[in-house]
Amino acid sequence: MDSNSVSPMPELAPIAEFDKSPPSPPNEEVPMDDLPPPPATISQPEGKTKLQRTRSYDSEDTERGACEWCEYALVITLATVLLLGVSGLTVFWILYYREGFGWADDIPEKQFNLHPALMVAGFVTFSGFSVLLYRICRCLRRIYVKLLHAIFHALAMPCIVIGFLAVLDFHNKKGINNFYSLHSWIGLTAMGLFGLQYAVGFFSFLLLLICSKGTAGFRASLVPVHAAFGVLTFVLGVAACLTGLTEKALFTIGNETYASMSEESIVMNAIGVSIVGVAIVVLYTVRGTGGHRTRTVAAQHPS
Amino acid sequence: MDSNSVSPMPELAPIAEFDKSPPSPPNEEVPMDDLPPPPATISQPEGKTKLQRTRSYDSEDTERGACEWCEYALVITLATVLLLGVSGLTVFWILYYREGFGWADDIPEKQFNLHPALMVAGFVTFSGFSVLLYRICRCLRRIYVKLLHAIFHALAMPCIVIGFLAVLDFHNKKGINNFYSLHSWIGLTAMGLFGLQYAVGFFSFLLLLICSKGTAGFRASLVPVHAAFGVLTFVLGVAACLTGLTEKALFTIGNETYASMSEESIVMNAIGVSIVGVAIVVLYTVRGTGGHRTRTVAAQHPS
C-alpha cells in the first residue's frame, strides 16, 4: 500500500464505505472546518488505530492513484479551456459581429452587448471556476479555499449586476417590456438565488468563523443546503444563457439568416455548445455532493 | 434502535461511512444484481457480525425514519404532479392555442405541433418517471425495477422518434433548413445519447443477465457510466425543451405579442418553468449517484 497515493479529488464521493483504509496520508491535513471534528480514532481488532474519515485504498493503490491524478489533470485542463473559452468566444462574437460594447444613448445595441458577455462571465466563467476550485483544491488550507470560492463569486457579482442593468436600461430606452420571456424568468430566479446564496454563504461560512466552535453544528448542517442550492443556481444560470442565446439569435441575426447557417449562427451555437460543455464538467466534479449531508449527520451522531 | 425504520430512498447516497450500523433491517432485501455480491459479513471486535453495505442508524432512528418517509412522499407527489402536469400543460397549450394535432399536407403546423408535445412527453415525462422509478422503488425486486425503467424508456422512444420525424417532415414541407439552431444541436445530441443509452442498457443490464455470474463484474462497472450518461441525456433533453420553447414562442406568437405577456406567452413560460421544476426534482433524487462507482470498486476489492 502506497501512503503517498493521495486522491486529488477529495470529497467527490464518500468512498470509505467498505473502509479498511490505512491511516490518513501525511499531507491529508485539510481542515474540515465546516464539519464537526470526526470522532478521532477508534480502536481496531489488530490494536491499530485509524482515522474514521479516510479514503479506502486497496491492493491496486498505485494504479488507482495514477488514474485519479489523470482524471484530476484532465478535468482541470478541460474546465480551464472551456471556462475561459466560453467567455473568450462571447467577447469575440460581440467584437467581430456585433460592433463591440458601449453605454451611450446613440447606439443602445452596444449597451445590450454587455448583457450576454457579462452574464456568461458571471454565471458561467467566474461561477464555474468558483465551484471547481472549491471541489478540486486539495493542497490549500480549507479557509483559503473558502476565500477563493468567495472571491470568485464576488467577481461574478458585478458582472451579473451590470449585465442585468445593461439589458434593463436597453429595454427601457427602446420601449421594450421587461420580464416577459422564459429566459428572463429563469434568469431572474438564478440572480435571486445567486444573491441569497452569496449572503448566506458569506455570513455562515466566513463571518461565523469568529465563533468557530459554537457555530460548527449550524455550519455543518448548512453545507449540503448551500451546495444543493449552489448547483441549482449554476444550472439555472446555464439554462438562462442557452435560452438567451436562442432569443438573441432570432432577434438579431433573424430567422432566415440563422437558418442559413451563417458564420455568426455557427459562432453563437458554438458558444451554446461550450456552455453545455462547461455545465457537464462542473456537474461531473460536484457529483456525489449529496453524500455530504449524511456524512455530516453520521459525524454528529457517531452512534 | 428500531429495526423497521427502513429508509425509503435506498441508494441516494452511501451513508455507511461512519458505519457503526446495526444488521440490515428484515425487509431490506433488495437484490443488487448489478453489483457483485458484497463481501457478506466481517467479524467485529465484539464478536458480532454485520453486513458491510448497510445504512447507518443512530439513536434518533425513529425521527430520522419519519423524516425520510416524509421526504419520500413529498418527492413522489411533487414529481408525479410535475411530470404529468408538464405534458398536460403542453397538450392544453396546443389544443387551446395552436389548433391541435394532425399529419396532413394542408395544415403542416398541426403536424409541427406533435413535435413539442411528443418531445416533452418523451424527454421529460416518460424519461423523468423512468429515472425516478429506478431511484425510489424499494419494495420491488431489482429485476422488476429494471424492467419498469426499461419500459418507461421504451415508451419515451416512439415519442421521441415520431416527434423528431414530425418536425423534420414539417421543415421539408415548408422548405426550412434542418439542424441549424442551438436547439437542434442540443436535441440531436440528446437523441443520439438516448438511443445509445437504451441499446447499451438493454444489452448490458437485461440481456446479459442470461449469464448473470459471468457478467457481474462487467455490469457492475457499467452502472456508474450508464447513470452518468443517463443524467446527461436527461439534462440535455431539458435544455433542448427550454431552447425549443423559446424558439417556438418567438416564431409563432411573435416577438411583440410575446413581449406583451399574452395569455399564450404565460402558458408557454409556465411549461418552461414546469420543465425546470421537473429537472430540479429529478436531479435531487439522483444526487449522490457518483458514490455508486466507488462503492462498486470497493465491493470488487474488499481488500
XYZ file of C-alpha atoms in Angstrom:
606
model
C 0.000 0.000 0.000
C 1.385 3.357 -1.011
C 0.639 6.006 1.533
C 1.562 8.744 -0.929
C -1.244 7.943 -3.312
C -3.389 10.862 -2.286
C -6.537 11.127 -4.253
C -6.658 14.527 -5.896
C -10.440 14.971 -5.747
C -11.109 14.700 -2.073
C -14.798 14.905 -1.401
C -16.345 13.917 -4.666
C -17.854 10.848 -3.168
C -17.580 9.278 0.186
C -15.659 6.144 -0.550
C -14.718 4.832 2.803
C -17.844 2.760 2.858
C -16.094 -0.559 2.914
C -13.451 1.064 4.955
C -10.383 -0.997 5.553
C -8.380 2.090 4.988
C -4.849 2.923 6.012
C -4.013 5.886 8.209
C -4.607 9.189 6.550
C -1.725 10.059 4.202
C 0.759 12.622 5.569
C -0.427 15.541 3.518
C -4.125 14.891 4.046
C -4.467 17.556 6.642
C -7.215 19.563 5.092
C -9.091 21.096 7.981
C -12.793 20.425 7.503
C -13.840 23.433 9.477
C -17.466 23.263 8.447
C -17.775 19.781 9.786
C -17.716 18.906 13.436
C -14.467 17.154 14.233
C -14.756 13.441 13.475
C -14.678 11.133 16.450
C -10.905 10.978 16.101
C -9.741 7.431 16.319
C -11.337 4.121 17.032
C -9.536 1.054 18.131
C -9.140 -1.795 15.692
C -9.113 -5.508 16.416
C -5.449 -5.603 15.490
C -4.705 -2.951 18.057
C -4.020 -0.331 15.392
C -5.813 2.964 15.291
C -7.176 4.721 12.270
C -8.991 7.889 11.341
C -12.593 7.155 10.555
C -12.942 9.677 7.762
C -10.265 8.469 5.363
C -10.352 7.094 1.870
C -10.269 3.397 1.272
C -7.229 2.120 -0.519
C -6.734 -1.364 -1.773
C -4.084 -3.511 -3.365
C -4.222 -1.564 -6.629
C -3.412 1.706 -4.932
C -0.690 2.883 -7.262
C -2.732 2.294 -10.365
C -5.854 3.872 -8.922
C -3.827 6.816 -7.664
C -2.374 7.367 -11.138
C -5.835 7.104 -12.722
C -7.253 9.624 -10.282
C -4.403 12.059 -10.942
C -5.008 11.670 -14.684
C -8.714 12.365 -14.156
C -7.805 15.370 -11.994
C -5.456 16.816 -14.620
C -7.958 16.167 -17.398
C -10.824 17.830 -15.528
C -8.723 20.890 -14.642
C -7.407 21.312 -18.185
C -10.784 20.772 -19.817
C -12.530 23.043 -17.335
C -9.989 25.850 -17.738
C -10.145 25.685 -21.537
C -13.947 25.645 -21.552
C -14.444 28.283 -18.856
C -12.037 30.753 -20.436
C -13.054 29.682 -23.954
C -16.737 30.383 -23.477
C -16.145 33.962 -22.309
C -13.468 34.492 -24.958
C -15.810 33.268 -27.665
C -18.628 35.507 -26.439
C -16.384 38.589 -26.446
C -15.075 37.636 -29.919
C -18.632 37.243 -31.218
C -19.630 40.676 -29.933
C -16.482 42.463 -31.116
C -16.424 40.802 -34.541
C -20.128 40.558 -35.427
C -21.983 42.954 -33.076
C -19.881 46.145 -33.132
C -18.495 45.852 -29.628
C -19.524 47.363 -26.311
C -20.676 50.781 -25.139
C -23.098 52.652 -22.868
C -24.199 55.615 -24.935
C -27.689 56.681 -25.948
C -26.971 56.760 -29.671
C -26.299 53.042 -30.133
C -28.189 51.186 -27.360
C -27.378 47.883 -29.065
C -23.767 48.290 -27.928
C -25.089 48.616 -24.407
C -27.165 45.467 -24.824
C -23.993 43.663 -25.904
C -22.717 43.974 -22.341
C -25.587 41.720 -21.255
C -24.545 38.415 -22.872
C -20.820 38.991 -22.296
C -21.184 39.867 -18.598
C -23.826 37.240 -17.858
C -21.706 34.482 -19.430
C -18.687 35.771 -17.494
C -20.643 35.923 -14.223
C -22.884 32.864 -14.351
C -20.563 30.548 -16.284
C -16.877 31.542 -16.130
C -16.483 33.030 -12.633
C -19.158 30.861 -11.004
C -17.788 27.784 -12.760
C -14.230 28.492 -11.582
C -15.520 29.151 -8.092
C -17.354 25.812 -7.875
C -14.454 23.916 -9.441
C -11.863 25.487 -7.138
C -13.928 24.570 -4.122
C -14.171 20.968 -5.238
C -10.678 20.293 -6.515
C -8.344 22.428 -4.376
C -6.670 19.969 -2.082
C -3.289 21.397 -1.240
C -4.581 24.625 0.305
C -5.990 25.067 3.778
C -9.768 24.915 3.860
C -10.120 28.574 4.833
C -8.119 29.683 1.763
C -10.265 27.501 -0.484
C -13.364 29.105 1.012
C -11.891 32.574 0.477
C -11.088 31.735 -3.157
C -14.651 30.431 -3.569
C -15.983 33.699 -2.095
C -13.632 35.856 -4.203
C -14.580 34.209 -7.496
C -18.250 34.609 -6.667
C -17.525 38.205 -5.656
C -16.026 38.716 -9.135
C -19.147 37.188 -10.667
C -21.460 39.542 -8.796
C -20.629 42.887 -10.503
C -20.717 41.085 -13.867
C -24.242 39.857 -13.152
C -25.439 43.182 -11.721
C -24.046 45.307 -14.581
C -25.197 42.709 -17.129
C -28.702 42.948 -15.684
C -28.727 46.763 -15.581
C -27.445 46.879 -19.165
C -30.413 44.950 -20.551
C -32.933 46.694 -18.260
C -31.778 50.120 -19.395
C -31.651 48.942 -23.028
C -35.254 47.732 -22.819
C -36.382 50.990 -21.223
C -34.569 53.098 -23.847
C -36.161 51.064 -26.649
C -39.593 50.839 -25.003
C -39.488 47.053 -24.768
C -41.314 45.316 -21.910
C -39.278 43.654 -19.197
C -39.553 40.176 -17.699
C -41.913 38.643 -20.225
C -39.830 35.764 -21.584
C -38.976 32.341 -20.217
C -35.334 33.471 -20.433
C -35.985 36.410 -18.133
C -37.963 34.311 -15.642
C -35.193 31.737 -15.403
C -32.524 34.446 -15.277
C -34.314 36.396 -12.542
C -34.628 33.262 -10.425
C -30.947 32.495 -10.961
C -29.968 36.052 -9.954
C -32.145 35.951 -6.841
C -30.688 32.623 -5.785
C -27.161 33.854 -6.513
C -27.573 36.857 -4.215
C -29.191 34.799 -1.476
C -26.510 32.133 -1.696
C -23.745 34.716 -1.510
C -25.233 36.452 1.509
C -25.971 33.218 3.384
C -22.604 31.703 2.430
C -20.590 34.776 3.401
C -22.380 35.128 6.708
C -22.379 31.456 7.631
C -19.083 30.122 6.356
C -16.843 33.167 6.833
C -18.317 35.577 9.387
C -19.496 32.852 11.777
C -15.921 31.540 11.949
C -15.441 34.297 14.538
C -17.210 31.904 16.874
C -15.904 28.753 15.257
C -16.750 26.147 17.869
C -20.141 27.470 18.810
C -21.368 27.569 15.223
C -19.792 24.307 13.992
C -23.035 22.343 14.138
C -25.036 25.047 12.382
C -22.401 25.486 9.682
C -22.131 21.739 9.156
C -25.876 21.416 8.713
C -25.872 24.290 6.224
C -23.148 22.834 3.961
C -25.370 20.432 1.969
C -28.122 23.057 1.600
C -25.594 25.607 0.321
C -24.110 23.007 -2.051
C -27.501 21.932 -3.428
C -28.715 25.490 -3.998
C -25.319 26.356 -5.478
C -25.683 23.646 -8.102
C -29.264 24.759 -8.740
C -28.165 28.392 -9.219
C -25.431 27.318 -11.624
C -27.791 25.109 -13.664
C -30.401 27.886 -13.818
C -27.683 30.313 -14.934
C -26.719 27.920 -17.724
C -30.383 27.483 -18.755
C -30.777 31.275 -18.825
C -27.679 31.590 -21.048
C -28.952 28.955 -23.512
C -32.451 30.428 -23.806
C -30.936 33.927 -24.033
C -28.615 32.910 -26.859
C -31.574 31.403 -28.723
C -33.570 34.615 -28.275
C -30.664 36.792 -29.381
C -30.025 34.668 -32.462
C -33.632 35.017 -33.590
C -33.926 38.722 -32.670
C -30.662 39.924 -34.150
C -29.468 37.517 -36.804
C -33.056 36.872 -37.768
C -34.830 33.647 -38.521
C -33.781 33.258 -42.158
C -30.110 34.143 -41.770
C -29.901 31.915 -38.694
C -31.460 29.067 -40.690
C -28.936 29.564 -43.491
C -26.137 28.679 -41.060
C -24.314 31.967 -41.416
C -20.887 32.353 -39.830
C -22.420 34.190 -36.905
C -25.023 31.450 -36.366
C -22.267 28.899 -36.035
C -20.287 31.094 -33.631
C -23.394 31.603 -31.469
C -24.199 27.889 -31.490
C -20.574 27.198 -30.557
C -20.972 29.491 -27.543
C -24.065 27.488 -26.558
C -22.280 24.170 -27.019
C -19.340 25.426 -24.904
C -21.742 26.448 -22.143
C -23.251 22.937 -22.224
C -19.682 21.562 -22.052
C -18.906 23.714 -19.001
C -22.112 22.514 -17.334
C -21.148 18.880 -17.942
C -17.643 19.329 -16.472
C -18.923 21.264 -13.436
C -21.773 18.807 -12.742
C -19.234 15.987 -13.087
C -16.975 17.489 -10.443
C -19.824 18.081 -7.986
C -21.371 14.641 -8.395
C -21.804 12.888 -5.090
C -22.231 16.134 -3.197
C -25.447 14.655 -1.818
C -23.423 12.261 0.282
C -22.213 15.185 2.343
C -25.395 15.555 4.362
C -25.425 12.015 5.506
C -21.793 12.044 6.412
C -22.325 15.154 8.452
C -25.279 13.580 10.238
C -23.255 10.453 10.862
C -20.365 12.530 12.143
C -22.657 14.294 14.552
C -24.046 11.012 15.807
C -21.199 8.575 15.699
C -23.642 6.111 17.226
C -32.995 1.162 17.745
C -35.963 0.469 15.557
C -35.155 -2.173 13.014
C -38.255 -1.259 10.989
C -37.012 2.210 10.165
C -36.196 1.412 6.570
C -35.023 4.375 4.621
C -37.273 4.873 1.621
C -34.613 6.229 -0.734
C -32.111 3.460 -0.729
C -29.149 4.408 -2.832
C -29.234 8.156 -2.899
C -26.019 8.399 -1.048
C -23.827 5.868 0.569
C -24.191 6.698 4.217
C -22.445 3.897 5.977
C -19.251 5.861 6.028
C -19.016 6.095 9.762
C -20.539 2.706 9.870
C -21.467 1.505 13.265
C -24.632 0.214 11.784
C -26.989 -2.451 13.015
C -27.764 -5.525 10.912
C -29.748 -4.759 7.812
C -33.453 -4.432 8.593
C -35.553 -7.515 7.753
C -37.197 -6.096 4.651
C -34.031 -4.619 3.195
C -33.552 -7.474 0.785
C -33.264 -5.567 -2.450
C -31.154 -7.762 -4.674
C -28.346 -5.680 -6.114
C -27.895 -7.834 -9.149
C -25.687 -5.368 -10.997
C -23.252 -5.333 -8.179
C -21.049 -8.219 -7.249
C -22.244 -9.718 -4.004
C -20.801 -7.751 -1.099
C -18.219 -9.487 0.987
C -21.054 -10.678 3.189
C -20.041 -10.370 6.775
C -16.945 -9.332 8.634
C -16.196 -10.140 12.173
C -16.365 -7.384 14.751
C -14.242 -6.940 17.816
C -17.254 -7.697 19.985
C -17.683 -10.989 18.184
C -20.820 -9.759 16.434
C -21.185 -9.866 12.667
C -22.637 -7.203 10.439
C -23.349 -6.609 6.780
C -20.864 -4.184 5.342
C -23.241 -2.479 2.961
C -25.977 -1.302 5.307
C -27.220 2.106 6.300
C -26.044 3.678 9.467
C -28.729 4.244 12.044
C -28.299 6.138 15.234
C -30.158 6.898 18.384
C -32.631 9.166 16.588
C -33.753 6.416 14.261
C -37.471 6.884 14.611
C -37.330 10.595 13.947
C -34.952 10.241 11.022
C -37.063 7.417 9.615
C -40.171 9.594 9.752
C -38.306 12.494 8.104
C -37.079 10.265 5.312
C -40.559 8.889 4.685
C -41.892 12.450 4.579
C -39.191 13.390 2.075
C -40.017 10.258 0.061
C -43.753 11.058 -0.045
C -43.056 14.698 -0.908
C -40.678 13.830 -3.742
C -43.077 11.259 -5.229
C -46.076 13.589 -5.028
C -44.211 16.607 -6.393
C -42.592 14.561 -9.138
C -45.886 12.974 -10.224
C -47.687 16.313 -10.297
C -44.877 17.989 -12.258
C -44.227 15.116 -14.672
C -47.892 14.686 -15.570
C -48.526 18.429 -15.317
C -45.846 19.396 -17.816
C -47.220 17.079 -20.502
C -50.812 18.019 -19.666
C -49.985 21.708 -19.944
C -48.211 21.194 -23.280
C -51.192 19.312 -24.736
C -53.563 22.002 -23.369
C -51.447 24.753 -24.940
C -51.527 23.066 -28.332
C -55.223 22.178 -28.253
C -56.344 25.572 -26.924
C -53.978 27.981 -28.693
C -52.420 26.061 -31.604
C -55.355 24.245 -33.254
C -54.409 20.762 -32.144
C -52.584 17.924 -33.847
C -52.600 16.383 -37.321
C -50.413 14.937 -40.086
C -51.956 16.284 -43.267
C -50.350 18.320 -46.040
C -52.850 21.179 -45.865
C -52.006 22.375 -42.363
C -48.402 21.369 -41.674
C -48.472 23.474 -38.497
C -50.710 20.831 -36.911
C -48.019 18.305 -37.742
C -45.363 20.506 -36.170
C -47.496 20.606 -33.015
C -46.698 16.935 -32.476
C -43.045 17.925 -32.018
C -43.237 19.835 -28.701
C -45.928 17.580 -27.238
C -44.103 14.330 -28.033
C -40.644 15.609 -27.146
C -41.844 16.866 -23.770
C -43.621 13.535 -23.205
C -40.536 11.545 -24.246
C -37.634 13.533 -22.811
C -39.353 14.860 -19.710
C -42.419 12.868 -18.624
C -41.524 9.277 -19.551
C -37.769 9.674 -19.042
C -38.379 11.502 -15.765
C -40.691 8.759 -14.471
C -38.194 6.143 -15.585
C -35.312 7.735 -13.688
C -37.440 8.397 -10.608
C -38.842 4.856 -10.516
C -35.343 3.434 -10.698
C -34.206 5.579 -7.792
C -37.172 5.376 -5.460
C -38.683 1.912 -5.973
C -37.673 -0.026 -2.910
C -40.320 -2.621 -2.334
C -39.954 -4.334 -5.709
C -37.311 -6.859 -6.673
C -34.398 -5.248 -8.522
C -35.198 -7.011 -11.790
C -38.764 -5.611 -11.814
C -37.409 -2.107 -11.146
C -35.039 -2.518 -14.100
C -37.881 -3.749 -16.289
C -40.025 -0.744 -15.306
C -37.042 1.526 -16.065
C -36.693 -0.124 -19.483
C -40.445 0.003 -20.172
C -40.761 3.712 -19.376
C -37.788 4.460 -21.599
C -39.343 2.216 -24.252
C -42.477 4.384 -24.047
C -40.326 7.503 -24.418
C -38.637 6.182 -27.551
C -41.585 6.286 -30.031
C -42.499 9.737 -28.677
C -39.016 10.998 -29.443
C -38.802 9.291 -32.854
C -42.233 10.483 -34.031
C -41.609 13.930 -32.509
C -38.375 14.135 -34.482
C -39.936 12.914 -37.750
C -42.813 15.378 -37.321
C -40.517 18.418 -37.283
C -38.208 17.019 -39.979
C -41.121 16.453 -42.334
C -42.613 19.855 -41.405
C -39.334 21.596 -42.250
C -39.065 19.730 -45.549
C -42.657 20.554 -46.498
C -42.106 24.244 -45.709
C -38.611 24.377 -47.253
C -36.938 25.270 -43.953
C -33.355 24.150 -43.318
C -32.726 21.453 -40.741
C -30.252 21.360 -37.858
C -29.176 24.966 -37.888
C -30.184 26.088 -34.409
C -28.625 25.596 -30.983
C -31.903 23.870 -30.047
C -31.479 21.320 -32.824
C -27.825 20.668 -31.972
C -28.634 20.056 -28.313
C -31.699 17.997 -29.241
C -29.784 15.837 -31.739
C -27.098 15.110 -29.144
C -29.767 14.221 -26.597
C -31.493 11.870 -29.076
C -28.224 10.177 -30.010
C -27.299 9.650 -26.373
C -30.816 8.393 -25.613
C -30.609 5.708 -28.310
C -27.099 4.681 -27.298
C -28.047 4.518 -23.626
C -31.103 2.409 -24.387
C -29.165 -0.039 -26.536
C -26.263 -0.376 -24.097
C -28.599 -0.551 -21.088
C -30.900 -3.157 -22.620
C -27.992 -5.329 -23.738
C -25.948 -5.000 -20.567
C -28.464 -4.928 -17.760
C -31.171 -7.200 -19.167
C -29.780 -9.471 -21.908
C -26.503 -10.200 -20.110
C -28.485 -11.486 -17.119
C -28.646 -14.723 -19.139
C -25.103 -15.242 -17.924
C -25.589 -13.465 -14.613
C -22.479 -14.564 -12.737
C -20.038 -14.315 -15.619
C -21.064 -10.761 -16.463
C -21.482 -9.407 -12.915
C -18.168 -7.547 -12.901
C -18.768 -6.007 -16.319
C -22.304 -4.964 -15.417
C -21.187 -3.526 -12.105
C -18.505 -1.444 -13.783
C -21.033 -0.177 -16.329
C -23.605 1.024 -13.764
C -21.975 4.389 -12.927
C -21.253 5.109 -16.618
C -24.881 4.354 -17.522
C -26.097 6.511 -14.617
C -23.846 9.465 -15.512
C -24.773 9.408 -19.203
C -28.420 8.943 -18.227
C -28.361 12.159 -16.195
C -26.525 13.913 -19.037
C -29.143 12.755 -21.578
C -31.954 13.958 -19.325
C -30.329 17.360 -18.746
C -29.678 17.792 -22.485
C -33.308 16.833 -23.171
C -34.449 19.524 -20.732
C -32.105 22.104 -22.306
C -33.477 21.195 -25.749
C -37.051 21.672 -24.483
C -36.273 25.101 -22.993
C -34.481 26.419 -26.090
C -37.214 24.904 -28.277
C -39.968 26.627 -26.300
C -38.109 29.942 -26.627
C -37.794 29.441 -30.399
C -41.438 28.471 -30.764
C -42.630 31.473 -28.742
C -40.700 33.874 -30.976
C -41.599 32.096 -34.231
C -45.288 31.602 -33.592
C -46.530 34.076 -31.024
C -44.101 36.633 -32.400
C -41.803 38.993 -30.606
C -44.290 41.763 -29.867
C -47.181 39.607 -28.676
C -44.772 37.562 -26.563
C -43.428 40.784 -25.030
C -46.975 41.931 -24.224
C -47.387 38.928 -21.928
C -50.338 37.463 -23.800
C -52.193 34.515 -22.266
C -50.331 32.132 -24.524
C -46.948 33.616 -23.532
C -47.704 32.922 -19.902
C -48.852 29.367 -20.639
C -45.659 28.704 -22.624
C -43.479 30.182 -19.883
C -45.370 28.048 -17.363
C -44.480 24.951 -19.416
C -40.832 26.032 -19.292
C -40.948 26.660 -15.552
C -42.555 23.231 -15.005
C -39.789 21.596 -17.031
C -37.208 23.354 -14.839
C -39.148 22.096 -11.798
C -39.058 18.521 -13.110
C -35.309 18.832 -13.700
C -34.774 20.021 -10.116
C -36.782 17.131 -8.629
C -35.096 14.518 -10.831
C -31.578 15.881 -10.196
C -32.420 15.933 -6.479
C -33.361 12.251 -6.494
C -30.231 11.212 -8.381
C -27.847 13.278 -6.263
C -25.060 11.187 -4.859
C -25.139 8.772 -7.776
C -21.432 9.434 -8.097
C -20.889 7.460 -4.936
C -22.017 4.348 -6.753
C -18.792 3.887 -8.652
C -16.664 3.944 -5.624
C -18.859 1.552 -3.757
C -18.669 -0.824 -6.689
C -14.915 -0.533 -6.822
C -14.705 -1.065 -3.103
C -17.029 -4.046 -3.351
C -14.840 -5.579 -6.007
C -11.735 -5.055 -3.923
C -12.787 -5.566 -0.363
C -9.066 -5.735 0.310
